[in-house]
Short mmCIF file of C-alpha atoms in Angstrom, two decimals:
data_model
loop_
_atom_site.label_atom_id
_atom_site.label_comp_id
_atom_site.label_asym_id
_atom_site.label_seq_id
_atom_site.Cartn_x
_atom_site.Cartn_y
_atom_site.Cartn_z
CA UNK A 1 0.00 0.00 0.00
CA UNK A 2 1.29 3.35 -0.81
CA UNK A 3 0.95 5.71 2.10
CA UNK A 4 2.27 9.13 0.76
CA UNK A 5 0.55 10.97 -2.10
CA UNK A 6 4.24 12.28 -3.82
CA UNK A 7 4.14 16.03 -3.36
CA UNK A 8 7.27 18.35 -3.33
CA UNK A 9 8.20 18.75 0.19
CA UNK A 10 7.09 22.05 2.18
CA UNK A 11 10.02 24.98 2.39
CA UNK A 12 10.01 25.99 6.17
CA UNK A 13 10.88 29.37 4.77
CA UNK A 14 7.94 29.53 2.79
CA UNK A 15 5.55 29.36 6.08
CA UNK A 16 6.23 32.81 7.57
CA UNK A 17 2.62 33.25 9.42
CA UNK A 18 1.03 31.72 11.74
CA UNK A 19 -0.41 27.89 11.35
CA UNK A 20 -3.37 26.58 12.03
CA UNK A 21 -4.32 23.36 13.46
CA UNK A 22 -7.55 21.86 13.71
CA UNK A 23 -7.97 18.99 16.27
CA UNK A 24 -10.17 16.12 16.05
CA UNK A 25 -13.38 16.28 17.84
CA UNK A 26 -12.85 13.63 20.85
CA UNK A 27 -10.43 14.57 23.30
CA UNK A 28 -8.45 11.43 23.50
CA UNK A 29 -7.62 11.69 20.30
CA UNK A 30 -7.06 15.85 21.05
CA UNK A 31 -4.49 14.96 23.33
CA UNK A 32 -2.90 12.63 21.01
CA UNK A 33 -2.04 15.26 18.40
CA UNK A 34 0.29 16.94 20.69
CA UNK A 35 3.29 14.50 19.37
CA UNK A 36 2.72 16.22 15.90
CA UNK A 37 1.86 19.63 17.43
CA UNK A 38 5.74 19.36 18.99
CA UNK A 39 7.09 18.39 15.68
CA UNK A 40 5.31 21.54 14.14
CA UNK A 41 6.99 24.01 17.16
CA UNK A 42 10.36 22.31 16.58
CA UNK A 43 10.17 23.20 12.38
CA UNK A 44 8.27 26.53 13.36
CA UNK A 45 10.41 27.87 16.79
CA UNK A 46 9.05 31.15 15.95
CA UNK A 47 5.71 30.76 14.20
CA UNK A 48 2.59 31.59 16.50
CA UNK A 49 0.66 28.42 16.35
CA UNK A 50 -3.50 28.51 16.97
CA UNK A 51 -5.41 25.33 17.92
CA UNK A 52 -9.14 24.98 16.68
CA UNK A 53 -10.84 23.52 19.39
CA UNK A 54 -14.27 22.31 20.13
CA UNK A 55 -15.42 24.91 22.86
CA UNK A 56 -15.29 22.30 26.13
CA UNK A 57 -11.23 21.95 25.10
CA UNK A 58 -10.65 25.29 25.10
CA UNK A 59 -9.79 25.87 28.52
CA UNK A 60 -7.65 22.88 28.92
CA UNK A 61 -5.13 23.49 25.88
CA UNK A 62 -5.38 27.18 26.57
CA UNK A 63 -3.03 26.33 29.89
CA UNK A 64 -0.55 24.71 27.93
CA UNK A 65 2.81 25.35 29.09
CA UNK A 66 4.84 22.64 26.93
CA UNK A 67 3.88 24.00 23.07
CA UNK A 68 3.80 27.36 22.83
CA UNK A 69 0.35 27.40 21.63
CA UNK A 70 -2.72 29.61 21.42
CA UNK A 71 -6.32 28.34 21.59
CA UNK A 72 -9.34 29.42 18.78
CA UNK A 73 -12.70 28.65 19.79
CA UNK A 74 -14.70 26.24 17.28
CA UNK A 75 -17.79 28.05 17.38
CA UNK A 76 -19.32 25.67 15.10
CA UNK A 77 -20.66 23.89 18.20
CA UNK A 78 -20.97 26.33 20.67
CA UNK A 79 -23.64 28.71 21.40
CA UNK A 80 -22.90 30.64 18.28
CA UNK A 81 -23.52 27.68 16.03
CA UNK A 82 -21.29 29.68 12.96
CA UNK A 83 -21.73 28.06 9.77
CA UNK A 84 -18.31 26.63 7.88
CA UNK A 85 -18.83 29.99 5.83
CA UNK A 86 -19.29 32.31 8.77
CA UNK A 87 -15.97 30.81 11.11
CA UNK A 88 -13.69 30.73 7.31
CA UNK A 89 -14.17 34.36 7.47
CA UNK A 90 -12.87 35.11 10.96
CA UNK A 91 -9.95 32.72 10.45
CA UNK A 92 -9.11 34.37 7.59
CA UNK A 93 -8.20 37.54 9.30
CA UNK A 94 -5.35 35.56 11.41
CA UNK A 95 -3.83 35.04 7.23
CA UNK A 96 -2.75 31.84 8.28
CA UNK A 97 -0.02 30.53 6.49
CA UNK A 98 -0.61 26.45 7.15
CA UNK A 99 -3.19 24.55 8.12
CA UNK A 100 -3.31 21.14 9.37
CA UNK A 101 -6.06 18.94 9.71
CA UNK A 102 -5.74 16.35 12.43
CA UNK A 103 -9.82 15.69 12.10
CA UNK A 104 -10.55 14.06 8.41
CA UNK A 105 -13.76 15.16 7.62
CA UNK A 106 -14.78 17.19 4.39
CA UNK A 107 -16.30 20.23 6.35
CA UNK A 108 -12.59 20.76 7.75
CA UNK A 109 -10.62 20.70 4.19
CA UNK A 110 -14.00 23.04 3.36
CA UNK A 111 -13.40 25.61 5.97
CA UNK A 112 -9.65 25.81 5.59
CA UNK A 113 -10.45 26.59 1.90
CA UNK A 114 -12.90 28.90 2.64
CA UNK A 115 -10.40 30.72 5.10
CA UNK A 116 -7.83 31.36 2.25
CA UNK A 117 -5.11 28.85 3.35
CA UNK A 118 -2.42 27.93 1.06
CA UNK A 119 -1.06 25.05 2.49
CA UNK A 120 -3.27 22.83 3.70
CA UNK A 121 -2.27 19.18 5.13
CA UNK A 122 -4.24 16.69 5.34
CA UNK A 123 -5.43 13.03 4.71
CA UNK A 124 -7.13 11.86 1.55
CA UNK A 125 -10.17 10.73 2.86
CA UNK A 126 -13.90 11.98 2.77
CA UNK A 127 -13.08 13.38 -1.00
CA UNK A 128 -11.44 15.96 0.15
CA UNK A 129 -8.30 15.22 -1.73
CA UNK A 130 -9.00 18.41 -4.17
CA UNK A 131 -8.81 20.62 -1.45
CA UNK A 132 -5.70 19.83 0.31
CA UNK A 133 -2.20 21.27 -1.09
CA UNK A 134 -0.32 18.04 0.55
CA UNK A 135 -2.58 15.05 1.16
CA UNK A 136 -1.49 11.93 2.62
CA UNK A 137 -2.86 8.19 2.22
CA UNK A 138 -4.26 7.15 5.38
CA UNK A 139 -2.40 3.73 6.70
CA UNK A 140 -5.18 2.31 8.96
CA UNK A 141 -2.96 0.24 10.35
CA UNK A 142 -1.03 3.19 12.00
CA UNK A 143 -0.55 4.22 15.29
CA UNK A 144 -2.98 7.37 15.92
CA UNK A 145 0.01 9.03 17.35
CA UNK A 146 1.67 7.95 13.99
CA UNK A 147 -0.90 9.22 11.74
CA UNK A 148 -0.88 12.57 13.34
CA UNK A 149 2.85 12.98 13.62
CA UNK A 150 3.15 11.66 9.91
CA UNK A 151 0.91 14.72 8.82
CA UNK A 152 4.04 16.87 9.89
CA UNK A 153 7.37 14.57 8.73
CA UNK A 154 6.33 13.35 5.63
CA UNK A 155 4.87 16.95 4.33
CA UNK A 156 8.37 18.38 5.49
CA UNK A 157 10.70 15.71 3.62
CA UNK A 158 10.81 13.27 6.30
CA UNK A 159 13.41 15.36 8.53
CA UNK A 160 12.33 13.83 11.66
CA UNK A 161 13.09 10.47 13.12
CA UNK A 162 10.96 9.59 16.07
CA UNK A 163 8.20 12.01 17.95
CA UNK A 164 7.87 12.02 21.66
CA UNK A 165 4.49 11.19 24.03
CA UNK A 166 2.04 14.04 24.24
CA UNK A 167 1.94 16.03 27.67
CA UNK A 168 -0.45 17.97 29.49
CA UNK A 169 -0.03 20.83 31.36
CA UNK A 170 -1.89 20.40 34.99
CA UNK A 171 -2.24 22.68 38.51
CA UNK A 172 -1.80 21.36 41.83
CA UNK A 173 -5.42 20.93 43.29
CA UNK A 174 -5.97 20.25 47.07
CA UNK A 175 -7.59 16.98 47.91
CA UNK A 176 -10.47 15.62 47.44
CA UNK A 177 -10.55 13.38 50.06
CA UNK A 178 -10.15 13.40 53.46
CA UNK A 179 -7.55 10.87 54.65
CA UNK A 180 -4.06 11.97 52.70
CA UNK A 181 -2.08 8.85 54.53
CA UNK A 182 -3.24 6.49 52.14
CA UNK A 183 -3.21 5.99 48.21
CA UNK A 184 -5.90 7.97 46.17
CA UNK A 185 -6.63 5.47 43.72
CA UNK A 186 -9.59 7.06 40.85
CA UNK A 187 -11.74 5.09 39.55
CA UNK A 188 -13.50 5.38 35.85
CA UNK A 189 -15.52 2.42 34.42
CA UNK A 190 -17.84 4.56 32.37
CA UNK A 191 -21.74 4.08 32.24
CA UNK A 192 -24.31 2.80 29.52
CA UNK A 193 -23.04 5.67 27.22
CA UNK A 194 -19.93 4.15 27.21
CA UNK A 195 -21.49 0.63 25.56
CA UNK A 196 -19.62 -2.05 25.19
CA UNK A 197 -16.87 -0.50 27.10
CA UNK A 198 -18.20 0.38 30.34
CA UNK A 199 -16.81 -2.34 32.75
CA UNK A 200 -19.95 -4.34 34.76
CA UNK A 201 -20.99 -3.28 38.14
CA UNK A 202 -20.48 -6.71 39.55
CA UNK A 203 -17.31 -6.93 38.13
CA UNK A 204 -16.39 -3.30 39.57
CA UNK A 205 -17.66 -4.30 43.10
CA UNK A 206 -15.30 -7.25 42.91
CA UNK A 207 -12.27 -4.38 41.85
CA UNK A 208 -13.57 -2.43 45.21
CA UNK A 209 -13.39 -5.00 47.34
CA UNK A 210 -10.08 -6.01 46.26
CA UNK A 211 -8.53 -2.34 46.38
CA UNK A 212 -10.16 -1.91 50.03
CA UNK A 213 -8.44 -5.10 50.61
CA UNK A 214 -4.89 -4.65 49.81
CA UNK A 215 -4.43 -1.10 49.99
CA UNK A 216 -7.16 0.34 52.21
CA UNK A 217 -6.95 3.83 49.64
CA UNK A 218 -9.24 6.46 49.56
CA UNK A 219 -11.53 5.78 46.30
CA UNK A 220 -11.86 8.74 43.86
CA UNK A 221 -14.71 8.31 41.36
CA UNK A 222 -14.75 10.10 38.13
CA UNK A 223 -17.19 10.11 34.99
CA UNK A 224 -19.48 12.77 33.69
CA UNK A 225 -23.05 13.70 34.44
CA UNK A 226 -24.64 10.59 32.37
CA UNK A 227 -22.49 8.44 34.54
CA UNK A 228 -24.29 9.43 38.18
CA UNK A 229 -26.67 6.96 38.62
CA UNK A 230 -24.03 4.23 37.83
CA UNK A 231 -21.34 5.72 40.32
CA UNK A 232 -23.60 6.43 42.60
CA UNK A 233 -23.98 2.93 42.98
CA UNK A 234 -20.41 2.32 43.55
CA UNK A 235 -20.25 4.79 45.96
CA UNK A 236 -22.89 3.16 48.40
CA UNK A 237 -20.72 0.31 47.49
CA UNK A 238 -17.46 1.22 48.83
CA UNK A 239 -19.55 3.05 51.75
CA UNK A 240 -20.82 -0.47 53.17
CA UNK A 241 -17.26 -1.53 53.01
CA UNK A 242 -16.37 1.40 55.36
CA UNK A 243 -13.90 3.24 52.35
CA UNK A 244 -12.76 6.25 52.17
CA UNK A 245 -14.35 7.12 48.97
CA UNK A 246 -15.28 10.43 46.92
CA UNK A 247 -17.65 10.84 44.47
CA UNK A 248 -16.92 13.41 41.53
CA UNK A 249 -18.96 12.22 38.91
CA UNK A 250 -20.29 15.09 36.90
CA UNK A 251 -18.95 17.69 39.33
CA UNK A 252 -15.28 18.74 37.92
CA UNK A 253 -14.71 20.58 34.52
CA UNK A 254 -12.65 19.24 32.12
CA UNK A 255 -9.57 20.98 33.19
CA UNK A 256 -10.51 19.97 36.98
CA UNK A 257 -10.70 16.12 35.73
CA UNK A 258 -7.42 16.86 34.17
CA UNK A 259 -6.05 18.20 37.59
CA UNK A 260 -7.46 15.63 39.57
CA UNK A 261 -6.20 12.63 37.86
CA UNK A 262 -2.65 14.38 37.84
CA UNK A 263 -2.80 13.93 41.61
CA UNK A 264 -3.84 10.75 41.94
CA UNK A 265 -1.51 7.50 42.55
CA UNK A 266 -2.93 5.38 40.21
CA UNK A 267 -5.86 5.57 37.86
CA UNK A 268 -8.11 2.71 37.16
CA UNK A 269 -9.79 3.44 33.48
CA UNK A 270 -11.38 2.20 30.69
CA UNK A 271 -10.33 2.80 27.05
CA UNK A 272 -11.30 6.32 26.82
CA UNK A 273 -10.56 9.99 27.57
CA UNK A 274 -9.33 10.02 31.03
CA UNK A 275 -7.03 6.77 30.23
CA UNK A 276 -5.18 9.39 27.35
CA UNK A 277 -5.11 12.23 30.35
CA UNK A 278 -3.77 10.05 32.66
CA UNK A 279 -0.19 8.64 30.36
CA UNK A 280 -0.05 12.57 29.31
CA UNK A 281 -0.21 13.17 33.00
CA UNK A 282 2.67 10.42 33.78
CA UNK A 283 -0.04 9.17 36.23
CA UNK A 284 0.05 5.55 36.59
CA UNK A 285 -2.98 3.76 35.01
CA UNK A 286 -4.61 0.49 33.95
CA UNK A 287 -6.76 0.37 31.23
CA UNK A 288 -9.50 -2.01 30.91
CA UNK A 289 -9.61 -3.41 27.28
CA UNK A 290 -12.72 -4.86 25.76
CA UNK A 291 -14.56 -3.89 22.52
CA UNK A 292 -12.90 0.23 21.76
CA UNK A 293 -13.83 2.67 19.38
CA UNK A 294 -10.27 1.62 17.73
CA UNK A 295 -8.26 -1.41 17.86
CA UNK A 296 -6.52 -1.84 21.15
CA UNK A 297 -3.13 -1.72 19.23
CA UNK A 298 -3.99 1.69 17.46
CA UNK A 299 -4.48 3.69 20.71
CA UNK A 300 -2.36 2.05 23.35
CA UNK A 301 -0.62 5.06 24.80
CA UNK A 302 2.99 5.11 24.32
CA UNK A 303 4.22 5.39 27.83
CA UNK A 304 5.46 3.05 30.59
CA UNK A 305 2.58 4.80 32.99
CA UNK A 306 -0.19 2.78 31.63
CA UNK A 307 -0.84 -0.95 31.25
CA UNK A 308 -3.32 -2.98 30.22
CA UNK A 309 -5.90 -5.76 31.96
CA UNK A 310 -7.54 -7.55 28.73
CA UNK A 311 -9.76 -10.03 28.00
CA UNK A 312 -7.29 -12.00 25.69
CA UNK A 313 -7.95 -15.21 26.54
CA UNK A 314 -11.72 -14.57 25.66
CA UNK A 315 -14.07 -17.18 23.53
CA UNK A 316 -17.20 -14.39 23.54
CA UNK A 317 -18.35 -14.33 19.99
CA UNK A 318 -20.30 -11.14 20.73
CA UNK A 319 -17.34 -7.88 21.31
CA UNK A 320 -19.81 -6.41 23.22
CA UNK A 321 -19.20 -9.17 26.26
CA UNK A 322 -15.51 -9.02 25.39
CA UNK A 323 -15.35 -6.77 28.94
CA UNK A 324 -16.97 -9.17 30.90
CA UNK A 325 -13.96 -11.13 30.88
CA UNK A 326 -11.52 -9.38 32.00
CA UNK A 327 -11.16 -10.71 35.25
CA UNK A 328 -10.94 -8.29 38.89
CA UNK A 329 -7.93 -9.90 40.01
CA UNK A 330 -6.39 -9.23 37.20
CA UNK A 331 -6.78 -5.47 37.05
CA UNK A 332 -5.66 -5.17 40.86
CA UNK A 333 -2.47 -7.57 39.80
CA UNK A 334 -1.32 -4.73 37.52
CA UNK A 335 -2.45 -2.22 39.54
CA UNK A 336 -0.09 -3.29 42.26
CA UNK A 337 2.44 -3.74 39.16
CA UNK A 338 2.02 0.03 38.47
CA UNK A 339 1.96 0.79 42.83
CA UNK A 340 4.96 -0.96 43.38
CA UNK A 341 6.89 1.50 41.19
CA UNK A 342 5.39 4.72 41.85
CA UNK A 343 6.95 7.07 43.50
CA UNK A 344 3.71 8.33 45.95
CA UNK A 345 3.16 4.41 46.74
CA UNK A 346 6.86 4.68 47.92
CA UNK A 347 6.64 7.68 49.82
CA UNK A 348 3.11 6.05 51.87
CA UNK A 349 5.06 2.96 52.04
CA UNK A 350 7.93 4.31 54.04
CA UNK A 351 10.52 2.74 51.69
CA UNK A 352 13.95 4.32 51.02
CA UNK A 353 13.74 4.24 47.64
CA UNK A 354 15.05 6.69 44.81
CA UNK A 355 12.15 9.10 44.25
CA UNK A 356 12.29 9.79 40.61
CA UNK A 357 10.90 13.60 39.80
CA UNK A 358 6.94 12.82 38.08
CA UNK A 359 7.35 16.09 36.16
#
């Protein structure tokens, strides 16, 4: 399969305003296009560099202290609800230089058209190959970290040989729980939205029980505000077991989840957004793999941080069970894996260890 569309390489000196990038709409995948938004600073050191970002990112990238980025509001889904036609025309007074299109959808190529950008990178997908200047074939057999960064190197003449793990910028929040002597260990297993992903409450009373067990930690939940009823149920859970346990489903903003999970010891999370927070964070985490949106092996983040409890011995013919097998012990197993090395477990545990810096 040929992955590159042959196009004369981009002159750096050519690109002397600012560049645009537009992120894809799920912030998982958000915070995965940070590898190729480093790759962009390192070509551009002195280019201003804008973000176009659904409006509940804004906040969080805004902070960024790693990139040298600015933030642009996509008020194509916020209260404003611009048309493609109405945001080209206030991009176009930023005379962007480059755009680059980490989200492959038609309406993006469209509106970076429509905004009077040159250069325009992007996959050839959606038939949206007329309007790019330098589209790509998509391998979907690529790393999404891959796919993003390739956007960048292979545009640019393949000057780069390897990209690094995305990082998010966090602030120091006091706790949320009451007992700081013990481990905070959050916990995310989603709710029905989450489908075929969202880990069984059974099966999560089992992980409870376990935790209170060995570690006796204070519990931090964590999910949104469709996800109440189904924490709410884990709560009274670890309550009859007599845990320490906090409940902030649906009560932190996105840049307080961020924060949050930053402070904890060790995060507990299926395959979705706060699993991608977490290895940006360089917070330990295991992720519980069933059925995903993607292919375990396209997402897996790229980091030491997080490992995986999977259901890879599983006979289910249905994916949507897949989850069902991934067995309790087994996430606390490599839990402790991830405990046993972490620095905060350390300190709680009294050990004289070497206390590598998180940052």
């Amino acid at each position: 399969m040929v992955n590159a569309i042959k196009k004369e390489a981009i002159k750096k000196e050519a690109i002397s305003g600012p560049i645009l990038a537009v992120l894809p709409k799920f912030i998982g995948d958000a915070i995965n296009t940070l590898s190729a938004i480093e790759l962009i600073r390192k070509l551009y050191p002195d280019n201003e560099i804008y973000l176009l970002a659904r409006p509940y990112m804004v906040e969080l990238f805004a902070r960024d202290k790693f990139y040298n980025i600015k933030v642009i509001t996509d008020e194509r889904f916020g209260e404003a609800k611009l048309s493609v036609f109405s945001l080209a025309k206030k991009l176009k007074q930023h005379k962007f230089s480059m755009a680059v299109l980490f989200r492959g959808s038609l309406s993006e190529a469209l509106l970076a058209k429509l905004a009077g950008i040159k250069t325009v990178i992007g996959y050839a997908q959606n038939g949206r190959k007329p309007l790019l200047s330098h589209p790509l074939n998509l391998n979907v057999n690529h790393h999404y970290l891959l796919r993003y960064c390739r956007l960048i190197n292979e545009t640019h003449g393949n000057c780069f040989e390897q990209f690094d793990t995305p990082k998010l910028t966090y602030q120091q929040v006091e706790s949320a729980v009451s007992d700081n002597d013990k481990i905070n260990i959050g916990l995310y297993l989603g709710g029905k939205n989450k489908g075929a992903r969202h880990y069984p409450f059974k099966q999560a009373k089992q992980v409870i029980a376990l935790l209170n067990e060995k570690y006796l930690p204070n519990l931090i939940l964590i999910g949104d505000r469709s996800e109440q009823a189904e924490n709410q149920k884990l709560f009274e859970y670890a309550n009859s077991l007599n845990m320490t346990c906090t409940d902030l489903t649906g009560k932190t903003s996105l840049t307080d989840l961020v924060d949050h999970i930053a402070a904890f010891d060790l995060l507990i999370s299926i395959d979705s957004g706060p699993m991608h927070m977490a290895a940006a964070l360089q917070t330990p985490c295991v992720a519980i793999v069933g059925q995903g949106t993607s292919p375990w092996s396209l997402v897996v983040p790229k980091t030491p941080n997080v490992i995986a409890a999977t259901a890879e011995h599983s006979l289910q013919l249905n994916d949507s069970f897949l989850v069902q097998d991934i067995n309790p012990e087994n996430i606390v197993q490599r839990s402790n894996a991830l405990l046993q090395t972490s620095i905060t477990f350390i300190d709680k545990a009294e050990l004289t260890l070497p206390q590598p810096n998180k940052q």
